[in-house]
Amino acid sequence: MRTICLYFEIHQIIHLKRYRFFDIGTNHYYYDDYANETSINEVAERSYIPALNTLIGMVKDSGGAFKVALSISGVALEQLEIHAPAVIDLLHQLNDTGCCEFLAEPYSHGLSSLANEDCFKEEVMRQSAKMKQMFGKAPKVFRNSSLIYNDEIGAMVASMGFKGMLTEGAKHVLGWKSPHYVYHCNMNPNLKLLLRDFKLSDDISLRFSNSEWNEYPLFADKYISWIDAFPQEEQVINIFMELCSLGMSQPLSSNILEFLKALPACAKEKGITFSTPTEIVTKLKSVSQLDVPYPMSWVDEERDTSCWLGNVMQREAFNKLYSVAERVHICDDRRIKQDWDYLQASNNFRFMTTKNSGVGLNRGIYESPYDAFTNYMNILGDFIKRVDSLYPVDIDNEELNALLTTIKNQGDEIEELHKELEKAQKKLEKEKAAEKKKEPKDTSKPAAKSTAKKVTAKKPAAKSAK
């Protein structure tokens, strides 16, 4: 039976403020709080809140037949918790339906998978822990920032225990193959891959309200008929996009939510179901391995990483940032860790692009890519100074590696001690429970109570006799 896997991303840009060269060493706060609060409230009101209410309604109206997947970056969750708690409440309501799966992704929505394996794994596991804490389940399927994937990244993700991963169905990788099958990583067949159908996804997220598009206006029955027309053996249709497409990229006045609401009923008429990523990777077998030697993504026509690392400025900023990755990794300073998450976010490098992608790029406060590069490098200069003050650059690699090894060993020992403590507590609880079962019942106390009742009952009678 053919099934649709519908997935939405939630990520929020952390806006940097104007930071001058002379601020380096004196001002360690890098963010435009007003822009951050304003932008997330705007997205919440115009997109997240109406879209999530719609998804909740679709689950209820379909009797649980409609299913959806979401992934939320850690930095977006932080902003939502501070500025838009109503969105968090709706996410919990959607989770309570049992028809939504929350996926793992890098906490920062950054590019660490292309730079540093330890840094990448740490932030993925941190975001996964946040998902389990908030929604009660540890994610089993992973999606990288902007669906970035290659063979080595797949191997890293598989080594962390994930069963599946979402990525792009890029033409230059698939060739004649269809994205409507389950594939697997060529370096670890245990990791199954779900590939985005970029045409069907972009029809909703990019073209839906475009009156010059030859398929405009798009109705749900037409859209489902396109899916129904695929060959019967093509069973999995992966439609992935940003949640802010519903309300921001495609305004609510375009009836985008009404279109979405109609999809489950139209799909049911054609015998098409909805499934979560975990359901698909559990039920369906892979048809073939996917060979991806170079990173691909869902961005721009090239579907690669050139929008972040395509010019000299971007690569210089990227290399400079990750030159301190090992030192930040062993750091326990809360402010350093938070700044590290925010500075890793991929949009910082996207603002520096000199590509003409054909899609309008909002550079925020920046007048040009060179302006974005200068501002970011000023901030990075101050950040690196702070890291160096904790772990000076004159510590050679051997000393740093020894320190990292010591910290790792200590962490392993602490984990083992926690496990032993849990076992001891469980054993103690069992022993106490067994002792309670063996203890004979004490019948003396109830007797004493009944005697007391008799004594107190006599007193009123004596008073009435007087």
Tab-separated table of C-alpha atoms in Angstrom:
chain	number	residue	atom	x	y	z
A	1	MET	CA	0.000	0.000	0.000
A	2	ARG	CA	1.314	3.451	-0.933
A	3	THR	CA	2.012	5.809	1.968
A	4	ILE	CA	2.885	9.493	2.428
A	5	CYS	CA	5.575	10.544	4.894
A	6	LEU	CA	4.901	14.214	5.742
A	7	TYR	CA	7.654	15.991	7.681
A	8	PHE	CA	8.119	19.597	8.877
A	9	GLU	CA	11.193	21.378	10.209
A	10	ILE	CA	11.085	24.017	12.964
A	11	HIS	CA	14.149	26.237	13.233
A	12	GLN	CA	14.557	29.860	14.239
A	13	ILE	CA	17.418	32.168	13.278
A	14	ILE	CA	19.338	33.763	16.154
A	15	HIS	CA	19.941	37.334	14.994
A	16	LEU	CA	23.405	38.759	15.652
A	17	LYS	CA	23.773	42.449	16.430
A	18	ARG	CA	26.156	44.978	14.904
A	19	TYR	CA	29.526	44.159	16.438
A	20	ARG	CA	32.475	46.464	15.734
A	21	PHE	CA	36.178	45.640	15.736
A	22	PHE	CA	36.643	47.819	18.843
A	23	ASP	CA	34.055	45.722	20.739
A	24	ILE	CA	36.419	42.725	20.697
A	25	GLY	CA	37.618	42.000	24.221
A	26	THR	CA	35.150	44.387	25.876
A	27	ASN	CA	31.648	43.246	24.853
A	28	HIS	CA	30.836	39.538	25.052
A	29	TYR	CA	27.130	39.727	24.162
A	30	TYR	CA	26.488	39.206	20.441
A	31	TYR	CA	22.707	39.141	19.927
A	32	ASP	CA	19.888	41.442	18.896
A	33	ASP	CA	17.273	40.522	21.506
A	34	TYR	CA	14.585	42.765	20.036
A	35	ALA	CA	14.955	41.205	16.563
A	36	ASN	CA	14.913	37.692	18.033
A	37	GLU	CA	11.756	38.284	20.072
A	38	THR	CA	9.984	40.131	17.262
A	39	SER	CA	10.759	37.560	14.580
A	40	ILE	CA	9.825	34.478	16.574
A	41	ASN	CA	6.564	36.045	17.727
A	42	GLU	CA	5.743	36.932	14.132
A	43	VAL	CA	6.444	33.396	12.901
A	44	ALA	CA	4.509	31.898	15.810
A	45	GLU	CA	1.396	34.015	15.154
A	46	ARG	CA	1.428	33.854	11.358
A	47	SER	CA	2.593	30.257	10.925
A	48	TYR	CA	3.372	27.927	13.835
A	49	ILE	CA	0.190	28.394	15.878
A	50	PRO	CA	-2.343	28.144	12.995
A	51	ALA	CA	-0.340	25.353	11.314
A	52	LEU	CA	-0.057	23.231	14.475
A	53	ASN	CA	-3.743	23.738	15.262
A	54	THR	CA	-4.482	22.512	11.738
A	55	LEU	CA	-2.296	19.408	12.154
A	56	ILE	CA	-3.972	18.575	15.481
A	57	GLY	CA	-7.395	18.970	13.832
A	58	MET	CA	-6.349	16.742	10.916
A	59	VAL	CA	-5.372	13.926	13.293
A	60	LYS	CA	-8.683	14.166	15.155
A	61	ASP	CA	-10.836	14.492	12.034
A	62	SER	CA	-9.174	11.466	10.425
A	63	GLY	CA	-9.549	9.309	13.546
A	64	GLY	CA	-5.783	8.973	13.837
A	65	ALA	CA	-5.214	7.996	10.201
A	66	PHE	CA	-3.260	11.186	9.504
A	67	LYS	CA	0.325	11.122	10.792
A	68	VAL	CA	3.151	13.634	10.685
A	69	ALA	CA	6.786	14.051	11.742
A	70	LEU	CA	8.533	17.117	13.148
A	71	SER	CA	12.096	18.032	14.045
A	72	ILE	CA	12.982	21.057	16.146
A	73	SER	CA	16.463	22.499	16.588
A	74	GLY	CA	17.615	23.065	20.150
A	75	VAL	CA	18.130	26.791	19.561
A	76	ALA	CA	14.563	27.081	18.237
A	77	LEU	CA	13.212	25.316	21.323
A	78	GLU	CA	15.083	27.749	23.558
A	79	GLN	CA	13.531	30.720	21.755
A	80	LEU	CA	10.035	29.195	21.775
A	81	GLU	CA	10.226	28.462	25.506
A	82	ILE	CA	11.181	32.093	26.213
A	83	HIS	CA	9.063	34.033	23.718
A	84	ALA	CA	6.293	31.736	22.399
A	85	PRO	CA	5.233	29.167	25.028
A	86	ALA	CA	1.880	28.771	23.232
A	87	VAL	CA	3.740	26.923	20.465
A	88	ILE	CA	5.249	24.528	23.018
A	89	ASP	CA	1.742	23.821	24.380
A	90	LEU	CA	0.502	22.971	20.877
A	91	LEU	CA	3.490	20.684	20.292
A	92	HIS	CA	2.540	18.798	23.461
A	93	GLN	CA	-1.065	18.539	22.272
A	94	LEU	CA	0.105	17.159	18.931
A	95	ASN	CA	2.368	14.695	20.741
A	96	ASP	CA	-0.542	13.561	22.928
A	97	THR	CA	-2.466	12.439	19.822
A	98	GLY	CA	0.087	9.639	19.349
A	99	CYS	CA	0.229	10.445	15.630
A	100	CYS	CA	3.321	12.678	15.604
A	101	GLU	CA	6.945	11.560	15.613
A	102	PHE	CA	9.710	13.907	16.783
A	103	LEU	CA	13.068	13.431	15.065
A	104	ALA	CA	16.649	14.066	16.144
A	105	GLU	CA	18.818	16.755	14.580
A	106	PRO	CA	21.899	18.851	15.524
A	107	TYR	CA	21.089	21.117	18.474
A	108	SER	CA	22.532	24.203	16.743
A	109	HIS	CA	21.113	23.541	13.260
A	110	GLY	CA	24.743	23.906	12.208
A	111	LEU	CA	27.309	22.274	9.933
A	112	SER	CA	29.266	20.265	12.522
A	113	SER	CA	28.684	17.049	10.538
A	114	LEU	CA	31.061	18.490	7.917
A	115	ALA	CA	33.710	19.540	10.427
A	116	ASN	CA	34.075	17.620	13.680
A	117	GLU	CA	32.650	14.187	14.529
A	118	ASP	CA	32.814	14.586	18.330
A	119	CYS	CA	31.131	17.976	18.193
A	120	PHE	CA	28.459	16.625	15.855
A	121	LYS	CA	27.650	13.587	17.995
A	122	GLU	CA	27.549	15.635	21.199
A	123	GLU	CA	24.994	18.127	19.919
A	124	VAL	CA	22.846	15.435	18.293
A	125	MET	CA	22.641	13.488	21.543
A	126	ARG	CA	21.930	16.710	23.459
A	127	GLN	CA	19.007	17.527	21.169
A	128	SER	CA	17.759	13.910	21.404
A	129	ALA	CA	17.823	14.136	25.202
A	130	LYS	CA	15.813	17.367	24.988
A	131	MET	CA	13.212	15.639	22.794
A	132	LYS	CA	12.903	12.730	25.217
A	133	GLN	CA	12.594	15.112	28.163
A	134	MET	CA	9.845	17.159	26.482
A	135	PHE	CA	7.878	14.522	24.593
A	136	GLY	CA	8.625	11.281	26.426
A	137	LYS	CA	10.345	9.345	23.624
A	138	ALA	CA	13.931	9.213	22.404
A	139	PRO	CA	14.068	9.815	18.611
A	140	LYS	CA	14.839	6.798	16.434
A	141	VAL	CA	15.170	8.657	13.126
A	142	PHE	CA	17.583	11.498	12.358
A	143	ARG	CA	17.554	14.480	10.017
A	144	ASN	CA	20.603	16.649	9.544
A	145	SER	CA	20.541	20.439	9.163
A	146	SER	CA	19.021	21.182	5.729
A	147	LEU	CA	19.036	17.403	5.045
A	148	ILE	CA	22.855	17.404	4.571
A	149	TYR	CA	24.074	13.859	3.881
A	150	ASN	CA	26.975	11.861	2.520
A	151	ASP	CA	28.309	8.343	3.141
A	152	GLU	CA	30.499	9.338	6.096
A	153	ILE	CA	27.712	11.276	7.800
A	154	GLY	CA	25.450	8.258	7.362
A	155	ALA	CA	28.039	6.047	9.057
A	156	MET	CA	28.283	8.492	11.999
A	157	VAL	CA	24.503	8.595	12.370
A	158	ALA	CA	24.279	4.784	12.259
A	159	SER	CA	26.983	4.509	14.939
A	160	MET	CA	24.758	6.572	17.273
A	161	GLY	CA	22.026	3.932	17.028
A	162	PHE	CA	19.553	5.650	14.693
A	163	LYS	CA	17.565	3.327	12.436
A	164	GLY	CA	16.705	5.832	9.728
A	165	MET	CA	17.660	9.208	8.281
A	166	LEU	CA	15.912	11.778	6.106
A	167	THR	CA	17.753	13.338	3.193
A	168	GLU	CA	17.291	14.853	-0.263
A	169	GLY	CA	16.293	12.933	-3.387
A	170	ALA	CA	18.846	14.874	-5.443
A	171	LYS	CA	18.924	14.149	-9.183
A	172	HIS	CA	22.731	14.143	-9.400
A	173	VAL	CA	22.800	11.335	-6.797
A	174	LEU	CA	19.765	9.280	-7.833
A	175	GLY	CA	20.203	9.504	-11.591
A	176	TRP	CA	17.512	7.261	-13.068
A	177	LYS	CA	16.411	5.954	-9.651
A	178	SER	CA	13.201	7.076	-7.951
A	179	PRO	CA	13.065	8.714	-4.479
A	180	HIS	CA	9.921	6.680	-3.751
A	181	TYR	CA	11.765	3.688	-2.278
A	182	VAL	CA	13.638	2.998	0.942
A	183	TYR	CA	17.436	2.950	0.474
A	184	HIS	CA	20.316	2.375	2.903
A	185	CYS	CA	23.715	3.873	3.714
A	186	ASN	CA	26.490	2.214	1.727
A	187	MET	CA	28.833	2.238	4.755
A	188	ASN	CA	26.274	0.772	7.171
A	189	PRO	CA	23.200	-1.066	5.822
A	190	ASN	CA	21.480	-0.746	9.223
A	191	LEU	CA	20.736	2.914	8.476
A	192	LYS	CA	17.759	3.259	6.134
A	193	LEU	CA	17.315	6.417	4.064
A	194	LEU	CA	14.100	8.259	3.196
A	195	LEU	CA	14.564	10.573	0.203
A	196	ARG	CA	12.609	13.790	-0.273
A	197	ASP	CA	10.525	14.201	-3.407
A	198	PHE	CA	11.657	17.764	-4.049
A	199	LYS	CA	9.060	18.481	-6.744
A	200	LEU	CA	6.029	17.501	-4.662
A	201	SER	CA	7.513	19.226	-1.612
A	202	ASP	CA	8.310	22.456	-3.435
A	203	ASP	CA	4.880	22.483	-5.097
A	204	ILE	CA	3.507	23.207	-1.632
A	205	SER	CA	6.327	25.144	0.042
A	206	LEU	CA	7.486	27.321	-2.893
A	207	ARG	CA	4.880	27.380	-5.684
A	208	PHE	CA	1.466	26.998	-4.065
A	209	SER	CA	0.438	30.685	-4.139
A	210	ASN	CA	2.266	31.604	-7.360
A	211	SER	CA	-0.480	32.642	-9.802
A	212	GLU	CA	1.978	32.366	-12.739
A	213	TRP	CA	2.626	28.666	-12.034
A	214	ASN	CA	1.010	26.493	-14.701
A	215	GLU	CA	-0.605	24.253	-12.038
A	216	TYR	CA	-2.143	27.186	-10.144
A	217	PRO	CA	-4.512	26.914	-8.339
A	218	LEU	CA	-3.519	23.602	-6.751
A	219	PHE	CA	-6.279	21.561	-5.087
A	220	ALA	CA	-5.871	18.567	-2.802
A	221	ASP	CA	-7.579	16.101	-5.171
A	222	LYS	CA	-5.259	17.067	-8.045
A	223	TYR	CA	-2.202	16.761	-5.794
A	224	ILE	CA	-3.224	13.296	-4.564
A	225	SER	CA	-3.967	12.221	-8.152
A	226	TRP	CA	-0.327	12.972	-9.030
A	227	ILE	CA	0.768	10.651	-6.223
A	228	ASP	CA	-1.735	7.984	-7.238
A	229	ALA	CA	-0.366	8.049	-10.797
A	230	PHE	CA	3.088	6.782	-9.775
A	231	PRO	CA	3.892	3.125	-10.574
A	232	GLN	CA	2.387	0.776	-7.964
A	233	GLU	CA	5.797	-0.475	-6.796
A	234	GLU	CA	6.784	3.073	-5.728
A	235	GLN	CA	5.363	2.894	-2.215
A	236	VAL	CA	6.880	5.780	-0.218
A	237	ILE	CA	6.225	9.450	-1.034
A	238	ASN	CA	8.362	11.701	1.180
A	239	ILE	CA	7.150	15.302	1.417
A	240	PHE	CA	9.529	17.388	3.546
A	241	MET	CA	9.466	21.157	4.160
A	242	GLU	CA	9.801	23.888	6.773
A	243	LEU	CA	6.727	24.451	8.950
A	244	CYS	CA	7.014	28.207	8.367
A	245	SER	CA	6.154	27.542	4.711
A	246	LEU	CA	2.581	27.320	5.984
A	247	GLY	CA	1.829	30.950	6.694
A	248	MET	CA	5.107	32.689	5.857
A	249	SER	CA	6.349	31.494	2.444
A	250	GLN	CA	2.751	30.705	1.506
A	251	PRO	CA	0.411	33.209	3.213
A	252	LEU	CA	-2.681	31.980	5.014
A	253	SER	CA	-4.762	34.021	2.561
A	254	SER	CA	-3.707	31.545	-0.165
A	255	ASN	CA	-5.823	28.862	1.611
A	256	ILE	CA	-2.740	26.738	2.166
A	257	LEU	CA	-4.165	25.292	5.413
A	258	GLU	CA	-7.490	24.419	3.747
A	259	PHE	CA	-5.498	22.572	1.070
A	260	LEU	CA	-3.623	20.670	3.783
A	261	LYS	CA	-6.827	19.781	5.666
A	262	ALA	CA	-8.299	18.190	2.528
A	263	LEU	CA	-5.323	15.878	1.886
A	264	PRO	CA	-6.243	12.986	4.267
A	265	ALA	CA	-9.776	12.566	2.866
A	266	CYS	CA	-8.543	12.702	-0.750
A	267	ALA	CA	-5.748	10.234	0.056
A	268	LYS	CA	-8.209	7.845	1.718
A	269	GLU	CA	-10.350	7.753	-1.436
A	270	LYS	CA	-7.295	6.535	-3.380
A	271	GLY	CA	-6.240	4.015	-0.721
A	272	ILE	CA	-3.182	6.091	0.220
A	273	THR	CA	-2.146	6.197	3.894
A	274	PHE	CA	0.080	8.424	6.048
A	275	SER	CA	3.034	7.018	8.010
A	276	THR	CA	5.774	8.269	10.321
A	277	PRO	CA	9.444	7.755	9.372
A	278	THR	CA	9.935	5.090	12.059
A	279	GLU	CA	6.931	3.114	10.798
A	280	ILE	CA	8.365	3.132	7.285
A	281	VAL	CA	11.936	2.115	8.170
A	282	THR	CA	10.540	-0.615	10.440
A	283	LYS	CA	8.065	-2.112	7.961
A	284	LEU	CA	9.797	-1.701	4.595
A	285	LYS	CA	13.030	-3.217	3.351
A	286	SER	CA	15.695	-1.280	1.528
A	287	VAL	CA	15.857	-1.843	-2.212
A	288	SER	CA	19.455	-0.709	-2.664
A	289	GLN	CA	22.365	1.185	-1.122
A	290	LEU	CA	22.809	4.869	-1.926
A	291	ASP	CA	26.304	6.080	-2.887
A	292	VAL	CA	26.879	9.704	-1.863
A	293	PRO	CA	30.603	10.528	-1.783
A	294	TYR	CA	30.047	14.307	-1.594
A	295	PRO	CA	27.621	16.139	0.724
A	296	MET	CA	24.161	16.939	-0.634
A	297	SER	CA	21.379	19.050	0.887
A	298	TRP	CA	17.907	20.366	0.052
A	299	VAL	CA	19.100	23.925	-0.676
A	300	ASP	CA	19.229	25.655	-4.089
A	301	GLU	CA	19.268	24.039	-7.523
A	302	GLU	CA	22.662	22.368	-6.932
A	303	ARG	CA	21.432	20.503	-3.815
A	304	ASP	CA	24.909	20.707	-2.266
A	305	THR	CA	26.717	22.761	0.437
A	306	SER	CA	27.833	25.646	-1.805
A	307	CYS	CA	25.320	28.050	-0.241
A	308	TRP	CA	27.291	27.832	3.037
A	309	LEU	CA	30.831	26.977	1.920
A	310	GLY	CA	30.957	28.105	-1.707
A	311	ASN	CA	33.327	31.064	-1.401
A	312	VAL	CA	36.596	31.944	0.329
A	313	MET	CA	34.929	34.064	3.018
A	314	GLN	CA	32.564	31.291	4.060
A	315	ARG	CA	35.330	28.688	4.218
A	316	GLU	CA	37.570	31.029	6.210
A	317	ALA	CA	34.819	31.697	8.773
A	318	PHE	CA	33.908	27.996	8.916
A	319	ASN	CA	37.506	26.844	9.458
A	320	LYS	CA	38.140	29.569	12.033
A	321	LEU	CA	35.044	28.594	14.007
A	322	TYR	CA	35.841	24.891	14.119
A	323	SER	CA	39.530	25.495	14.917
A	324	VAL	CA	38.425	25.767	18.574
A	325	ALA	CA	35.928	22.877	18.474
A	326	GLU	CA	38.022	20.558	20.648
A	327	ARG	CA	38.590	23.258	23.260
A	328	VAL	CA	34.898	24.140	23.387
A	329	HIS	CA	34.058	20.432	23.610
A	330	ILE	CA	35.920	20.100	26.943
A	331	CYS	CA	34.670	23.449	28.250
A	332	ASP	CA	32.016	23.587	30.980
A	333	ASP	CA	31.312	27.331	30.821
A	334	ARG	CA	27.564	27.733	30.164
A	335	ARG	CA	27.891	31.021	28.263
A	336	ILE	CA	30.646	29.670	26.020
A	337	LYS	CA	28.524	26.610	25.230
A	338	GLN	CA	25.464	28.712	24.384
A	339	ASP	CA	27.444	31.102	22.176
A	340	TRP	CA	28.974	28.078	20.436
A	341	ASP	CA	25.493	26.767	19.561
A	342	TYR	CA	24.353	30.128	18.206
A	343	LEU	CA	27.536	30.813	16.204
A	344	GLN	CA	27.385	27.373	14.563
A	345	ALA	CA	23.914	27.973	13.083
A	346	SER	CA	24.104	27.546	9.305
A	347	ASN	CA	22.345	30.840	8.507
A	348	ASN	CA	25.454	32.734	9.689
A	349	PHE	CA	27.322	31.290	6.694
A	350	ARG	CA	24.352	31.598	4.342
A	351	PHE	CA	24.368	35.385	4.813
A	352	MET	CA	27.899	35.400	3.308
A	353	THR	CA	26.950	33.667	0.052
A	354	THR	CA	27.758	35.353	-3.247
A	355	LYS	CA	25.656	32.884	-5.256
A	356	ASN	CA	22.762	34.023	-7.378
A	357	SER	CA	20.367	31.245	-6.434
A	358	GLY	CA	17.296	32.778	-8.059
A	359	VAL	CA	15.533	32.767	-4.668
A	360	GLY	CA	15.437	36.013	-2.708
A	361	LEU	CA	17.725	35.929	0.327
A	362	ASN	CA	16.906	38.160	3.274
A	363	ARG	CA	20.297	39.155	4.715
A	364	GLY	CA	18.777	40.879	7.731
A	365	ILE	CA	21.006	43.690	9.023
A	366	TYR	CA	23.680	43.043	6.409
A	367	GLU	CA	24.059	45.116	3.262
A	368	SER	CA	26.213	42.546	1.463
A	369	PRO	CA	27.946	39.176	1.961
A	370	TYR	CA	31.145	41.061	2.818
A	371	ASP	CA	29.318	42.991	5.527
A	372	ALA	CA	28.015	39.697	6.964
A	373	PHE	CA	31.530	38.219	6.906
A	374	THR	CA	33.086	41.237	8.676
A	375	ASN	CA	30.468	41.289	11.438
A	376	TYR	CA	30.672	37.531	12.023
A	377	MET	CA	34.469	37.518	12.113
A	378	ASN	CA	34.502	40.359	14.673
A	379	ILE	CA	32.207	38.305	16.919
A	380	LEU	CA	34.228	35.171	16.279
A	381	GLY	CA	37.403	37.038	17.206
A	382	ASP	CA	35.998	37.883	20.633
A	383	PHE	CA	34.603	34.368	21.110
A	384	ILE	CA	37.960	32.748	20.337
A	385	LYS	CA	39.703	35.118	22.771
A	386	ARG	CA	37.363	33.898	25.508
A	387	VAL	CA	38.011	30.253	24.635
A	388	ASP	CA	41.772	30.894	24.589
A	389	SER	CA	41.581	32.474	28.048
A	390	LEU	CA	40.194	29.160	29.355
A	391	TYR	CA	42.420	26.887	27.270
A	392	PRO	CA	45.448	28.875	26.038
A	393	VAL	CA	46.781	28.260	22.549
A	394	ASP	CA	50.193	27.351	23.946
A	395	ILE	CA	48.726	24.030	25.174
A	396	ASP	CA	50.103	21.645	22.584
A	397	ASN	CA	48.074	18.915	20.935
A	398	GLU	CA	49.482	16.157	23.145
A	399	GLU	CA	48.458	17.973	26.316
A	400	LEU	CA	45.008	18.728	24.910
A	401	ASN	CA	44.521	15.143	23.752
A	402	ALA	CA	45.619	13.878	27.160
A	403	LEU	CA	43.123	16.218	28.813
A	404	LEU	CA	40.363	15.072	26.452
A	405	THR	CA	41.194	11.421	27.186
A	406	THR	CA	41.129	12.048	30.932
A	407	ILE	CA	37.754	13.779	30.713
A	408	LYS	CA	36.347	10.980	28.529
A	409	ASN	CA	37.589	8.307	30.957
A	410	GLN	CA	36.115	10.193	33.887
A	411	GLY	CA	32.815	10.447	32.036
A	412	ASP	CA	32.837	6.701	31.347
A	413	GLU	CA	33.609	5.969	35.007
A	414	ILE	CA	30.783	8.236	36.179
A	415	GLU	CA	28.391	6.515	33.773
A	416	GLU	CA	29.416	3.089	35.079
A	417	LEU	CA	28.954	4.266	38.676
A	418	HIS	CA	25.476	5.551	37.810
A	419	LYS	CA	24.592	2.161	36.340
A	420	GLU	CA	25.891	0.321	39.428
A	421	LEU	CA	23.964	2.721	41.681
A	422	GLU	CA	20.745	2.090	39.732
A	423	LYS	CA	21.252	-1.676	40.024
A	424	ALA	CA	21.884	-1.384	43.778
A	425	GLN	CA	18.757	0.748	44.243
A	426	LYS	CA	16.615	-1.730	42.316
A	427	LYS	CA	18.053	-4.618	44.355
A	428	LEU	CA	17.333	-2.768	47.615
A	429	GLU	CA	13.760	-2.033	46.533
A	430	LYS	CA	13.191	-5.712	45.718
A	431	GLU	CA	14.587	-6.786	49.106
A	432	LYS	CA	12.333	-4.301	50.924
A	433	ALA	CA	9.305	-5.510	48.982
A	434	ALA	CA	10.166	-9.130	49.857
A	435	GLU	CA	10.545	-8.274	53.565
A	436	LYS	CA	7.140	-6.559	53.622
A	437	LYS	CA	5.509	-9.694	52.229
A	438	LYS	CA	7.135	-11.858	54.946
A	439	GLU	CA	6.132	-9.575	57.901
A	440	PRO	CA	3.153	-10.980	59.966
A	441	LYS	CA	0.150	-8.722	60.343
A	442	ASP	CA	-0.042	-6.905	63.720
A	443	THR	CA	-3.583	-7.234	65.082
A	444	SER	CA	-2.986	-5.526	68.431
A	445	LYS	CA	-3.502	-1.974	67.169
A	446	PRO	CA	-7.044	-2.447	65.856
A	447	ALA	CA	-8.032	-4.023	69.196
A	448	ALA	CA	-6.702	-1.046	71.081
A	449	LYS	CA	-8.725	1.260	68.871
A	450	SER	CA	-11.959	-0.638	69.531
A	451	THR	CA	-11.316	-0.535	73.301
A	452	ALA	CA	-10.841	3.174	73.128
A	453	LYS	CA	-14.123	3.521	71.307
A	454	LYS	CA	-15.918	1.605	74.058
A	455	VAL	CA	-14.417	3.788	76.787
A	456	THR	CA	-15.373	7.005	75.059
A	457	ALA	CA	-18.873	5.674	74.459
A	458	LYS	CA	-19.485	5.263	78.235
A	459	LYS	CA	-18.700	8.883	79.143
A	460	PRO	CA	-21.791	10.509	77.629
A	461	ALA	CA	-24.017	7.903	79.396
A	462	ALA	CA	-22.473	8.782	82.787
A	463	LYS	CA	-23.119	12.509	82.280
A	464	SER	CA	-26.797	11.926	81.429
A	465	ALA	CA	-27.265	9.848	84.608
A	466	LYS	CA	-26.151	12.824	86.710
